[in-house]
Coordinates of C-alpha atoms and ligand atoms in Angstrom, one line a residue:
M157 CA -15.1 -6.3 16.1
K158 CA -15.1 -10.0 16.7
S159 CA -18.9 -10.1 17.0
I160 CA -19.3 -8.1 13.8
L161 CA -17.0 -10.6 12.1
R162 CA -19.0 -13.5 13.4
D163 CA -22.3 -11.9 12.4
T164 CA -21.0 -11.3 8.9
L165 CA -19.8 -14.9 8.5
S166 CA -23.1 -16.2 9.9
S167 CA -25.0 -14.1 7.4
Y168 CA -23.0 -15.6 4.5
I169 CA -23.7 -19.1 5.8
N170 CA -27.4 -18.3 6.2
A171 CA -27.5 -16.9 2.7
L172 CA -26.1 -20.3 1.5
R173 CA -22.9 -18.9 0.0
P174 CA -21.4 -22.3 -0.9
I175 CA -17.7 -21.5 -0.7
I176 CA -16.1 -19.0 1.6
Y177 CA -12.5 -18.2 1.1
I178 CA -10.7 -17.0 4.3
K179 CA -7.3 -15.7 3.5
H180 CA -5.3 -15.8 6.8
F181 CA -2.1 -17.5 7.9
D182 CA -3.1 -18.0 11.5
N183 CA -5.1 -21.3 11.6
Q184 CA -6.0 -20.8 15.2
I185 CA -7.8 -17.5 14.6
V186 CA -9.7 -19.1 11.6
D187 CA -10.5 -22.2 13.7
D188 CA -11.9 -20.0 16.5
L189 CA -14.0 -18.0 14.1
I190 CA -15.4 -21.1 12.4
Q191 CA -16.1 -22.7 15.7
S192 CA -18.0 -19.5 16.8
V193 CA -20.5 -19.9 13.9
L194 CA -20.8 -23.7 14.2
T195 CA -24.2 -24.6 15.5
N196 CA -25.7 -27.8 16.8
G197 CA -26.4 -30.5 14.3
V198 CA -23.8 -29.2 11.8
K199 CA -21.2 -31.9 11.0
C200 CA -17.7 -30.4 10.6
F201 CA -15.4 -32.1 8.1
T202 CA -11.9 -30.8 8.2
F203 CA -9.0 -31.6 5.8
T204 CA -5.5 -30.7 6.7
N205 CA -2.2 -31.8 5.1
S206 CA -1.5 -33.9 8.3
G207 CA -4.9 -35.7 8.5
C208 CA -8.7 -35.5 8.3
F209 CA -11.2 -34.9 11.1
I210 CA -14.9 -35.2 11.6
D211 CA -16.3 -33.0 14.5
G212 CA -12.7 -32.7 15.8
K213 CA -12.0 -36.4 15.8
R214 CA -9.1 -37.6 13.7
I215 CA -10.3 -40.1 11.1
D216 CA -7.4 -40.6 8.8
N217 CA -3.8 -39.5 8.4
E218 CA -3.2 -40.4 4.8
M219 CA -6.4 -39.5 3.0
T220 CA -6.1 -37.5 -0.3
I221 CA -8.2 -34.5 -0.8
D222 CA -10.3 -36.2 -3.5
S223 CA -11.2 -39.1 -1.2
F224 CA -12.0 -36.7 1.5
L225 CA -14.3 -34.6 -0.7
K226 CA -15.9 -37.8 -2.1
N227 CA -16.7 -38.8 1.5
V228 CA -18.4 -35.5 2.1
C229 CA -20.4 -35.9 -1.1
N230 CA -21.5 -39.4 0.0
Y231 CA -22.6 -38.0 3.3
L232 CA -24.6 -35.2 1.6
E233 CA -26.1 -37.7 -0.8
T234 CA -28.0 -39.3 2.1
A235 CA -29.9 -36.1 2.8
T236 CA -33.7 -36.4 2.6
K237 CA -36.5 -34.0 3.3
D238 CA -37.0 -35.5 6.8
N239 CA -33.3 -35.8 7.4
P240 CA -31.6 -32.7 5.9
K241 CA -27.8 -32.6 6.1
H242 CA -25.9 -29.6 7.5
A243 CA -22.2 -29.6 7.1
F244 CA -19.1 -27.4 7.3
V245 CA -16.2 -28.5 5.1
V246 CA -13.0 -26.9 6.1
L247 CA -10.0 -27.1 3.7
K248 CA -6.8 -25.9 5.3
D249 CA -3.9 -24.7 3.1
A250 CA -6.3 -24.7 0.2
H251 CA -3.7 -23.2 -2.1
R252 CA -1.8 -26.5 -2.1
Y253 CA -4.7 -28.3 -3.8
F254 CA -6.3 -25.6 -5.9
D255 CA -3.3 -23.8 -7.5
E256 CA -2.8 -25.2 -11.0
N257 CA 0.9 -25.1 -10.5
S258 CA 1.0 -27.1 -7.4
Q259 CA 2.0 -30.8 -7.5
Y260 CA -1.1 -31.6 -5.5
F261 CA -3.5 -30.0 -7.9
N262 CA -6.1 -32.1 -9.8
M263 CA -9.3 -31.4 -11.5
K264 CA -11.2 -34.0 -9.6
S265 CA -11.1 -32.0 -6.4
I266 CA -12.5 -29.0 -8.3
S267 CA -15.4 -31.2 -9.7
L268 CA -16.2 -32.5 -6.2
L269 CA -16.2 -29.1 -4.7
K270 CA -18.5 -27.9 -7.5
E271 CA -20.8 -30.8 -6.7
I272 CA -20.9 -29.9 -3.0
A273 CA -21.6 -26.3 -3.9
R274 CA -24.3 -27.2 -6.4
R275 CA -26.1 -29.4 -3.8
T276 CA -26.1 -26.5 -1.4
M277 CA -27.5 -24.1 -3.9
F278 CA -30.1 -26.3 -5.5
S279 CA -31.0 -29.0 -3.1
E280 CA -33.4 -28.1 -0.3
E281 CA -32.1 -30.9 1.9
V282 CA -28.4 -29.9 1.9
Y283 CA -26.8 -27.0 3.7
A284 CA -23.1 -27.3 3.3
T285 CA -20.6 -24.5 3.6
V286 CA -17.1 -25.0 2.3
F287 CA -14.4 -22.9 3.9
M288 CA -11.2 -22.7 1.9
V289 CA -8.5 -21.5 4.3
S290 CA -5.1 -20.3 3.1
P291 CA -2.5 -17.7 3.7
V292 CA -2.5 -16.8 0.0
L293 CA -5.4 -16.2 -2.4
V294 CA -5.8 -18.8 -5.1
L295 CA -9.1 -18.7 -6.9
P296 CA -9.5 -21.5 -9.4
Q297 CA -11.4 -20.0 -12.4
E298 CA -13.9 -22.9 -12.4
L299 CA -15.0 -22.0 -8.9
E300 CA -14.6 -18.3 -9.0
K301 CA -18.3 -17.5 -9.2
M302 CA -19.2 -19.7 -6.3
I303 CA -16.5 -18.2 -3.9
T304 CA -17.0 -15.4 -1.5
I305 CA -13.8 -13.9 -0.1
F306 CA -14.0 -13.2 3.6
D307 CA -11.5 -10.8 5.0
I308 CA -10.5 -10.8 8.7
P309 CA -9.6 -7.3 9.5
Y310 CA -6.7 -6.4 11.8
P311 CA -7.5 -5.9 15.4
D312 CA -8.8 -2.4 16.2
S313 CA -7.5 -0.2 19.0
E314 CA -9.7 -1.8 21.7
E315 CA -8.6 -5.3 20.7
V316 CA -5.0 -4.4 20.6
A317 CA -5.3 -2.9 24.1
A318 CA -6.9 -6.2 25.2
I319 CA -4.0 -8.2 23.7
I320 CA -1.5 -6.0 25.5
D321 CA -3.4 -6.2 28.8
D322 CA -3.6 -10.0 28.5
Y323 CA 0.1 -10.1 27.9
I324 CA 1.2 -7.9 30.8
S325 CA -1.1 -9.6 33.2
S326 CA 0.2 -13.0 32.3
Y327 CA 3.8 -11.7 33.0
N328 CA 2.7 -9.7 36.0
M329 CA 4.1 -6.5 34.5
D330 CA 3.3 -2.9 34.9
I331 CA 3.6 -0.4 32.1
N332 CA 2.8 3.3 32.0
D333 CA -0.1 4.7 30.1
T334 CA 1.9 6.6 27.6
V335 CA 3.9 3.6 26.5
K336 CA 0.7 1.6 26.3
N337 CA -1.0 4.2 24.1
D338 CA 2.1 4.4 21.9
L339 CA 2.2 0.6 21.6
I340 CA -1.5 0.6 20.7
I341 CA -1.0 3.1 17.9
S342 CA 2.1 1.4 16.6
F343 CA 0.5 -2.1 16.6
K344 CA -2.2 -0.9 14.1
G345 CA -2.1 -2.9 10.9
L346 CA -0.8 -6.1 12.5
T347 CA -2.5 -9.4 13.2
E348 CA -2.9 -10.7 16.8
F349 CA -0.2 -13.3 16.0
E350 CA 2.2 -10.7 14.9
I351 CA 1.4 -8.5 17.9
R352 CA 2.1 -11.3 20.3
Q353 CA 5.3 -12.2 18.6
I354 CA 6.6 -8.7 18.8
L355 CA 5.5 -8.4 22.5
N356 CA 7.5 -11.6 23.2
Y357 CA 10.6 -10.2 21.4
A358 CA 10.4 -6.8 23.1
Y359 CA 10.0 -8.5 26.5
Q360 CA 13.0 -10.7 25.9
Q361 CA 15.1 -7.7 24.9
S362 CA 14.4 -5.6 28.0
G363 CA 12.2 -7.5 30.4
T364 CA 9.7 -4.7 30.3
F365 CA 7.8 -2.4 27.9
D366 CA 9.2 1.1 27.5
A367 CA 9.9 3.7 24.8
S368 CA 12.5 1.4 23.3
S369 CA 9.8 -1.2 22.8
V370 CA 7.8 1.2 20.7
K371 CA 10.8 1.7 18.5
L372 CA 11.2 -2.0 18.2
V373 CA 7.6 -2.4 17.2
L374 CA 8.1 0.1 14.4
K375 CA 11.2 -1.7 13.2
E376 CA 9.4 -5.1 13.3
K377 CA 6.4 -3.7 11.6
E378 CA 8.5 -2.4 8.7
Q379 CA 9.7 -6.0 8.3
I380 CA 6.2 -7.4 8.3
I381 CA 4.8 -4.8 5.9
K382 CA 7.9 -5.3 3.6
K383 CA 7.3 -9.1 3.6
S384 CA 3.7 -8.5 2.4
G385 CA 5.4 -7.4 -0.8
I386 CA 2.4 -5.3 -1.8
I387 CA 3.1 -2.1 0.0
E388 CA 6.4 -0.9 1.4
I389 CA 7.4 1.4 4.2
F390 CA 9.7 3.9 2.6
P391 CA 12.2 5.3 5.1
T392 CA 13.0 8.9 4.4
N393 CA 14.9 11.8 5.9
A394 CA 13.6 14.3 3.4
N395 CA 12.0 17.3 4.8
V396 CA 10.4 20.5 3.6
D397 CA 13.7 22.4 3.9
D398 CA 15.2 20.1 1.3
I399 CA 12.8 21.4 -1.4
G400 CA 14.0 24.4 -3.3
G401 CA 11.2 26.6 -4.6
M402 CA 7.6 25.3 -4.9
S403 CA 6.5 27.9 -2.3
N404 CA 2.7 27.5 -3.1
L405 CA 2.8 23.7 -2.8
K406 CA 4.9 23.9 0.5
K407 CA 2.4 26.4 2.0
Y408 CA -0.5 24.2 1.0
L409 CA 1.1 21.1 2.5
N410 CA 2.0 23.0 5.7
N411 CA -1.7 23.8 6.2
K412 CA -2.6 20.1 5.6
A413 CA 0.1 19.1 8.1
Q414 CA -1.6 21.3 10.7
I415 CA -4.9 19.6 10.1
F416 CA -3.2 16.2 10.3
A417 CA -1.6 17.1 13.6
N418 CA -5.0 18.0 15.1
L419 CA -7.3 15.7 13.2
G420 CA -9.9 15.4 15.9
M421 CA -10.2 19.1 16.5
A422 CA -10.1 19.9 12.8
R423 CA -12.9 17.4 12.1
S424 CA -15.1 18.8 14.8
F425 CA -14.5 22.3 13.5
G426 CA -16.0 21.1 10.2
V427 CA -12.7 20.6 8.2
D428 CA -13.0 17.8 5.7
L429 CA -10.6 14.9 6.0
P430 CA -7.7 15.7 3.6
K431 CA -7.7 13.1 0.8
G432 CA -4.5 13.8 -1.1
I433 CA -2.9 15.6 -4.0
L434 CA -1.8 14.8 -7.5
I435 CA 1.5 16.4 -8.5
V436 CA 2.2 16.5 -12.2
G437 CA 5.2 18.0 -13.7
M438 CA 8.6 17.9 -15.4
P439 CA 10.9 15.1 -14.8
G440 CA 13.6 15.6 -12.1
C441 CA 11.8 18.7 -10.6
G442 CA 11.1 17.4 -7.1
K443 CA 7.8 15.6 -7.3
S444 CA 9.1 12.5 -5.5
L445 CA 11.1 14.6 -3.1
T446 CA 7.8 16.4 -2.2
A447 CA 6.0 13.1 -1.6
K448 CA 8.8 12.1 0.8
A449 CA 8.9 15.4 2.6
T450 CA 5.1 15.4 3.0
A451 CA 5.4 12.4 5.3
S452 CA 8.0 14.2 7.4
M453 CA 5.9 17.4 7.5
F454 CA 2.8 15.3 8.6
K455 CA 5.1 13.3 11.1
V456 CA 3.6 10.1 9.8
P457 CA 5.1 7.0 8.0
L458 CA 5.5 7.0 4.2
L459 CA 4.2 4.0 2.4
R460 CA 4.8 3.4 -1.3
L461 CA 2.4 1.6 -3.4
D462 CA 3.6 0.1 -6.7
I463 CA 0.4 -0.6 -8.6
G464 CA 2.3 -2.8 -11.1
K465 CA 3.2 -5.2 -8.2
L466 CA -0.5 -5.8 -7.5
M467 CA -1.1 -7.6 -10.7
G468 CA -1.7 -11.3 -10.0
K469 CA -2.2 -14.3 -12.2
Y470 CA -5.4 -15.6 -10.7
V471 CA -8.9 -14.3 -11.3
G472 CA -9.6 -11.6 -8.7
E473 CA -6.1 -11.7 -7.3
S474 CA -5.2 -8.2 -8.4
E475 CA -8.3 -6.7 -6.9
H476 CA -7.7 -8.6 -3.7
N477 CA -4.1 -7.3 -3.6
L478 CA -5.4 -3.8 -4.0
T479 CA -7.9 -4.4 -1.2
A480 CA -5.0 -5.8 1.0
A481 CA -2.8 -2.8 0.2
I482 CA -5.6 -0.3 1.1
K483 CA -6.3 -2.3 4.2
T484 CA -2.7 -2.2 5.2
A485 CA -2.5 1.5 4.6
E486 CA -5.7 2.2 6.5
A487 CA -4.5 0.1 9.3
V488 CA -1.2 2.0 9.5
A489 CA -3.0 5.4 9.1
P490 CA -2.4 8.2 9.7
C491 CA 0.1 7.8 6.9
V492 CA 1.1 9.2 3.5
L493 CA 0.6 6.8 0.7
W494 CA 2.8 7.6 -2.2
I495 CA 1.9 6.4 -5.7
D496 CA 4.7 7.2 -8.1
E497 CA 4.2 7.4 -11.9
L498 CA 0.4 7.1 -11.6
E499 CA 0.1 7.4 -15.4
K500 CA 2.1 4.2 -15.9
A501 CA 0.0 2.2 -13.4
F502 CA -3.2 2.9 -15.2
A503 CA -2.0 3.5 -18.8
G504 CA -4.5 2.8 -21.5
I505 CA -7.7 3.2 -19.6
G506 CA -10.5 5.4 -20.8
N507 CA -10.6 7.2 -24.1
N508 CA -7.2 8.6 -24.1
N509 CA -4.4 7.4 -26.3
G510 CA -2.3 5.3 -23.9
G511 CA -3.3 2.0 -25.4
G512 CA -2.6 -1.3 -23.7
G513 CA -5.3 -1.2 -21.0
N514 CA -6.8 -4.5 -20.1
D515 CA -9.7 -5.8 -18.0
I516 CA -7.7 -6.2 -14.9
T517 CA -6.2 -2.7 -15.0
T518 CA -9.6 -1.3 -15.7
R519 CA -11.2 -3.0 -12.8
L520 CA -8.3 -2.0 -10.5
F521 CA -8.7 1.6 -11.7
G522 CA -12.4 1.6 -10.9
Q523 CA -11.7 0.1 -7.4
F524 CA -8.9 2.6 -6.7
L525 CA -11.0 5.6 -7.9
T526 CA -14.0 4.6 -5.7
W527 CA -11.7 4.2 -2.7
L528 CA -10.2 7.6 -3.4
Q529 CA -13.6 9.2 -3.8
E530 CA -15.2 7.7 -0.7
K531 CA -12.1 7.5 1.5
E532 CA -12.9 8.2 5.1
S533 CA -9.5 7.3 6.6
S534 CA -6.5 9.4 7.3
V535 CA -4.4 7.9 4.5
Y536 CA -3.1 11.0 2.6
V537 CA -2.4 10.0 -1.0
V538 CA 0.4 11.8 -2.8
A539 CA 0.3 10.7 -6.5
T540 CA 2.9 11.8 -8.9
A541 CA 2.9 11.8 -12.7
N542 CA 4.8 13.3 -15.7
D543 CA 2.8 12.5 -18.8
I544 CA -0.8 13.4 -18.2
S545 CA -1.8 12.5 -21.7
K546 CA -1.6 8.9 -20.5
L547 CA -3.4 9.5 -17.3
P548 CA -7.1 8.5 -17.2
P549 CA -9.0 11.9 -17.2
E550 CA -11.1 10.7 -14.3
F551 CA -8.2 11.5 -12.0
L552 CA -8.2 15.1 -13.0
R553 CA -11.8 15.7 -12.1
K554 CA -12.8 17.3 -8.8
G555 CA -13.5 15.0 -5.9
R556 CA -10.7 12.5 -6.5
F557 CA -7.8 14.5 -5.1
D558 CA -8.2 17.7 -3.1
E559 CA -5.9 19.6 -5.4
L560 CA -3.9 19.2 -8.6
F561 CA -0.5 20.8 -8.7
K562 CA 1.8 21.4 -11.6
V563 CA 5.6 21.6 -11.2
E564 CA 7.6 23.5 -13.8
L565 CA 11.3 23.8 -14.3
P566 CA 12.7 26.0 -11.5
D567 CA 13.0 29.7 -12.2
A568 CA 16.2 31.6 -11.3
E569 CA 15.4 32.2 -7.7
E570 CA 14.4 28.6 -7.2
R571 CA 17.6 27.4 -8.9
R572 CA 19.6 29.5 -6.5
R573 CA 17.9 27.9 -3.6
I574 CA 18.4 24.4 -5.0
F575 CA 22.1 25.0 -5.5
Q576 CA 22.3 26.2 -1.9
I577 CA 20.4 23.2 -0.6
H578 CA 22.6 20.7 -2.4
L579 CA 25.8 22.4 -1.5
A580 CA 24.8 22.8 2.1
K581 CA 23.6 19.2 2.4
R582 CA 27.2 18.1 1.5
G583 CA 28.8 20.7 3.7
K584 CA 30.2 22.7 0.7
L585 CA 28.3 26.0 0.9
T586 CA 31.3 28.1 1.5
P587 CA 32.2 31.8 0.8
N588 CA 34.2 30.5 -2.2
I589 CA 30.9 30.1 -4.0
D590 CA 28.8 32.9 -5.3
V591 CA 25.5 31.1 -5.9
L592 CA 24.0 34.2 -7.5
K593 CA 26.5 33.9 -10.4
L594 CA 25.3 30.5 -11.2
I595 CA 21.9 31.9 -12.1
S596 CA 22.9 35.3 -13.4
T597 CA 25.9 34.5 -15.6
K598 CA 24.8 34.6 -19.2
K599 CA 25.4 32.6 -22.2
D600 CA 23.6 33.4 -25.5
S601 CA 21.8 36.1 -23.5
K602 CA 20.2 33.7 -21.1
S603 CA 21.2 32.4 -17.7
I604 CA 23.6 29.5 -18.0
T605 CA 21.3 27.4 -15.8
K606 CA 18.0 28.3 -17.5
G607 CA 16.2 25.1 -18.3
F608 CA 18.0 23.1 -15.6
S609 CA 15.9 20.8 -13.5
G610 CA 16.5 20.2 -9.7
A611 CA 18.1 16.9 -10.6
D612 CA 20.4 18.6 -13.2
I613 CA 21.5 21.0 -10.5
E614 CA 22.1 18.2 -8.0
S615 CA 24.2 16.4 -10.5
V616 CA 26.3 19.6 -11.1
V617 CA 27.0 19.9 -7.4
K618 CA 27.9 16.2 -7.1
E619 CA 30.3 16.4 -10.0
A620 CA 32.0 19.5 -8.6
I621 CA 32.5 17.7 -5.2
E622 CA 33.8 14.6 -6.9
N623 CA 36.2 16.6 -9.0
A624 CA 37.4 18.5 -6.0
F625 CA 38.0 15.3 -4.1
C626 CA 40.0 13.8 -7.0
S627 CA 42.0 16.9 -7.8
N628 CA 45.7 16.4 -8.0
D629 CA 46.9 20.0 -7.2
G630 CA 46.2 19.5 -3.5
D631 CA 43.4 22.1 -3.5
Q632 CA 40.1 20.4 -2.7
S633 CA 38.0 23.6 -2.5
I634 CA 35.1 24.2 -4.8
T635 CA 34.7 27.6 -6.4
T636 CA 32.1 29.4 -8.5
D637 CA 34.3 28.9 -11.5
N638 CA 34.5 25.1 -11.0
L639 CA 30.7 25.0 -10.9
I640 CA 30.3 27.3 -14.0
A641 CA 32.7 25.1 -15.9
I642 CA 30.7 22.0 -15.1
I643 CA 27.4 23.8 -15.9
N644 CA 28.8 24.8 -19.3
N645 CA 29.6 21.2 -20.0
T646 CA 26.2 19.9 -18.8
K647 CA 23.3 19.2 -21.1
S648 CA 20.2 20.1 -19.1
I649 CA 16.9 18.2 -19.3
S650 CA 15.6 21.0 -21.5
D651 CA 18.3 20.2 -24.1
T652 CA 18.1 16.4 -23.9
L653 CA 14.3 16.1 -23.7
K654 CA 13.5 19.3 -25.6
D655 CA 10.5 17.9 -27.6
K656 CA 9.1 16.0 -24.6
I657 CA 9.3 19.0 -22.3
E658 CA 7.5 21.1 -24.9
K659 CA 4.8 18.5 -25.3
L660 CA 4.3 18.1 -21.6
R661 CA 4.0 21.9 -21.2
E662 CA 1.3 22.0 -23.9
E663 CA -0.6 19.2 -22.2
Y664 CA -0.4 20.9 -18.8
K665 CA -2.0 24.0 -20.3
K666 CA -5.2 22.1 -21.0
Y667 CA -5.9 21.7 -17.3
N668 CA -6.5 24.0 -14.4
F669 CA -3.6 22.9 -12.3
K670 CA -2.4 25.0 -9.4
D671 CA 1.2 26.2 -9.8
A672 CA 3.5 24.6 -7.3
S673 CA 5.8 27.7 -7.4
S674 CA 5.0 31.2 -6.6
N675 CA 2.7 32.8 -9.2
N676 CA 5.3 35.2 -10.6
K677 CA 8.1 33.0 -11.8
K678 CA 11.1 34.9 -13.2
D679 CA 14.1 33.7 -15.1
Ligands
ATP1805 P1 10.6 12.0 -12.1 O1 9.4 12.6 -12.7 O2 11.7 11.8 -13.1 O3 10.4 10.9 -11.2 P2 10.7 13.9 -9.9 O4 10.0 15.2 -10.2 O5 10.0 13.0 -9.0 O6 11.2 13.2 -11.2 P3 12.7 13.9 -7.9 O7 13.0 12.4 -7.9 O8 11.9 14.4 -6.8 O9 12.1 14.3 -9.3 O10 14.1 14.7 -8.0 C1 15.3 14.1 -8.4 C2 16.4 14.6 -7.6 O11 16.6 16.0 -7.9 C3 16.1 14.6 -6.1 O12 17.0 13.6 -5.5 C4 16.4 15.9 -5.5 O13 17.5 15.9 -4.7 C5 16.7 16.8 -6.7 N1 15.7 17.9 -6.8 C6 14.7 18.0 -7.8 N2 14.0 19.1 -7.6 C7 14.4 19.6 -6.5 C8 14.0 20.8 -5.7 N3 13.0 21.6 -6.1 N4 14.7 21.1 -4.6 C9 15.8 20.3 -4.2 N5 16.2 19.2 -4.9 C10 15.5 18.9 -6.0

């Protein structure tokens, strides 16, 4: 991996890319990388907020960035045909000087950088590469076209293994292979710096590495991924038995879970790598619940991506954020990546009537779609949406998701199951309750719970339990009649959102979605 990285960086330098932006927080790693591509005869100017250096020798502690860049320009100016100038210009913590909102920002530095870049591009005697190094991405608009973003990927399995080996040999430790393999898998998606920090912490806790260290890594990793703010690990206990109904969808996901559990074997058998599913459907009917349960079924972590959070204020920042999010997910893979309310994230794109789309959203959409289409990693995407009229139609074409599922309001049998699940979950599924009555008792010739969503049913159960707890007559039991009384006083989603539900249903008919429930729904 390191040699690929070095070769890529060298090829950018040889191709005279004038400014290379390296987004990384670990200056040591960046220094090592730059040193590895530094060749004889290249003068290395380095600016840091604690001083300036030429070829590693400190030349000044107080110099401003303008004066520093001016010095570089002066040096390059002396280039002649017989005496060409080769230089690296390393600007550490570049965001401090090139973010318009920073107190250190000034336009002069931008002009000077442009001058250096222009000389490199148009003068045959100058070969200068500027490295902007920063833990955050700040791309000044004036320089955007001259900048190449260089990503340092996370260490791969071999490199992680080497880091662990290095650590254990320096502490003269012995660890068993299973623990080591588990550590390698759980360190995926972290930088070398983070891995070493966690190893230190784990070692301090128990003086060795064992199964508890692996747990600790996962806890620490949650923190790190949370801090990135772009993607979050979503802890969940939901599992497939928490879902009432949706037998087709559950069966489908069970098959995918088998593939996920035996990816290597499945791939060599010729099975395609599962991409993911889109679940559209009525509000409160278990779409999010299914996304969460998928992660448990697959026995992998659940990551949630909020596309809205990717939007940045700098040119290119949003796209970079999406790349970073995808990179994190791929590094953590195998995992489930849940994207809630997909239609809101990409509203207004394409020729549908969402309105409000803009260039950034359109670019993000294109980037996301390409990734989805070409994805070769075991990141299983579960996207959920209500209103498909606002969803770019591209998502609904074959090739993007493996399958499109539609979730309707639960039928009688499904409602019975959902009542049972929510009563049982709270330890209240007792012989006092005849669940069948909750779906068969009629009002105006239809079942009293017809048109209830899963969320409506859950709220009925919660209210009954709350009432029982607060009852004054000393009897805290819950009966069928208690539940029926609450049901009769509850306005279901079909009452409160009648028009919307009708509209959604009409929209769904236009597409060839698979039914999440069994094919013969009965009310
Ligand atoms: P929205 O489109 O509004 O986000 P959703 O379809 O994602 O809704 P969920 O958030 O999954 O709905 O469901 C809301 C709550 O209702 C969940 O906490 C879950 O407990 C309950 N629920 C919904 N459907 C079911 C179901 N089929 N089985 C069990 N519980 C359900």
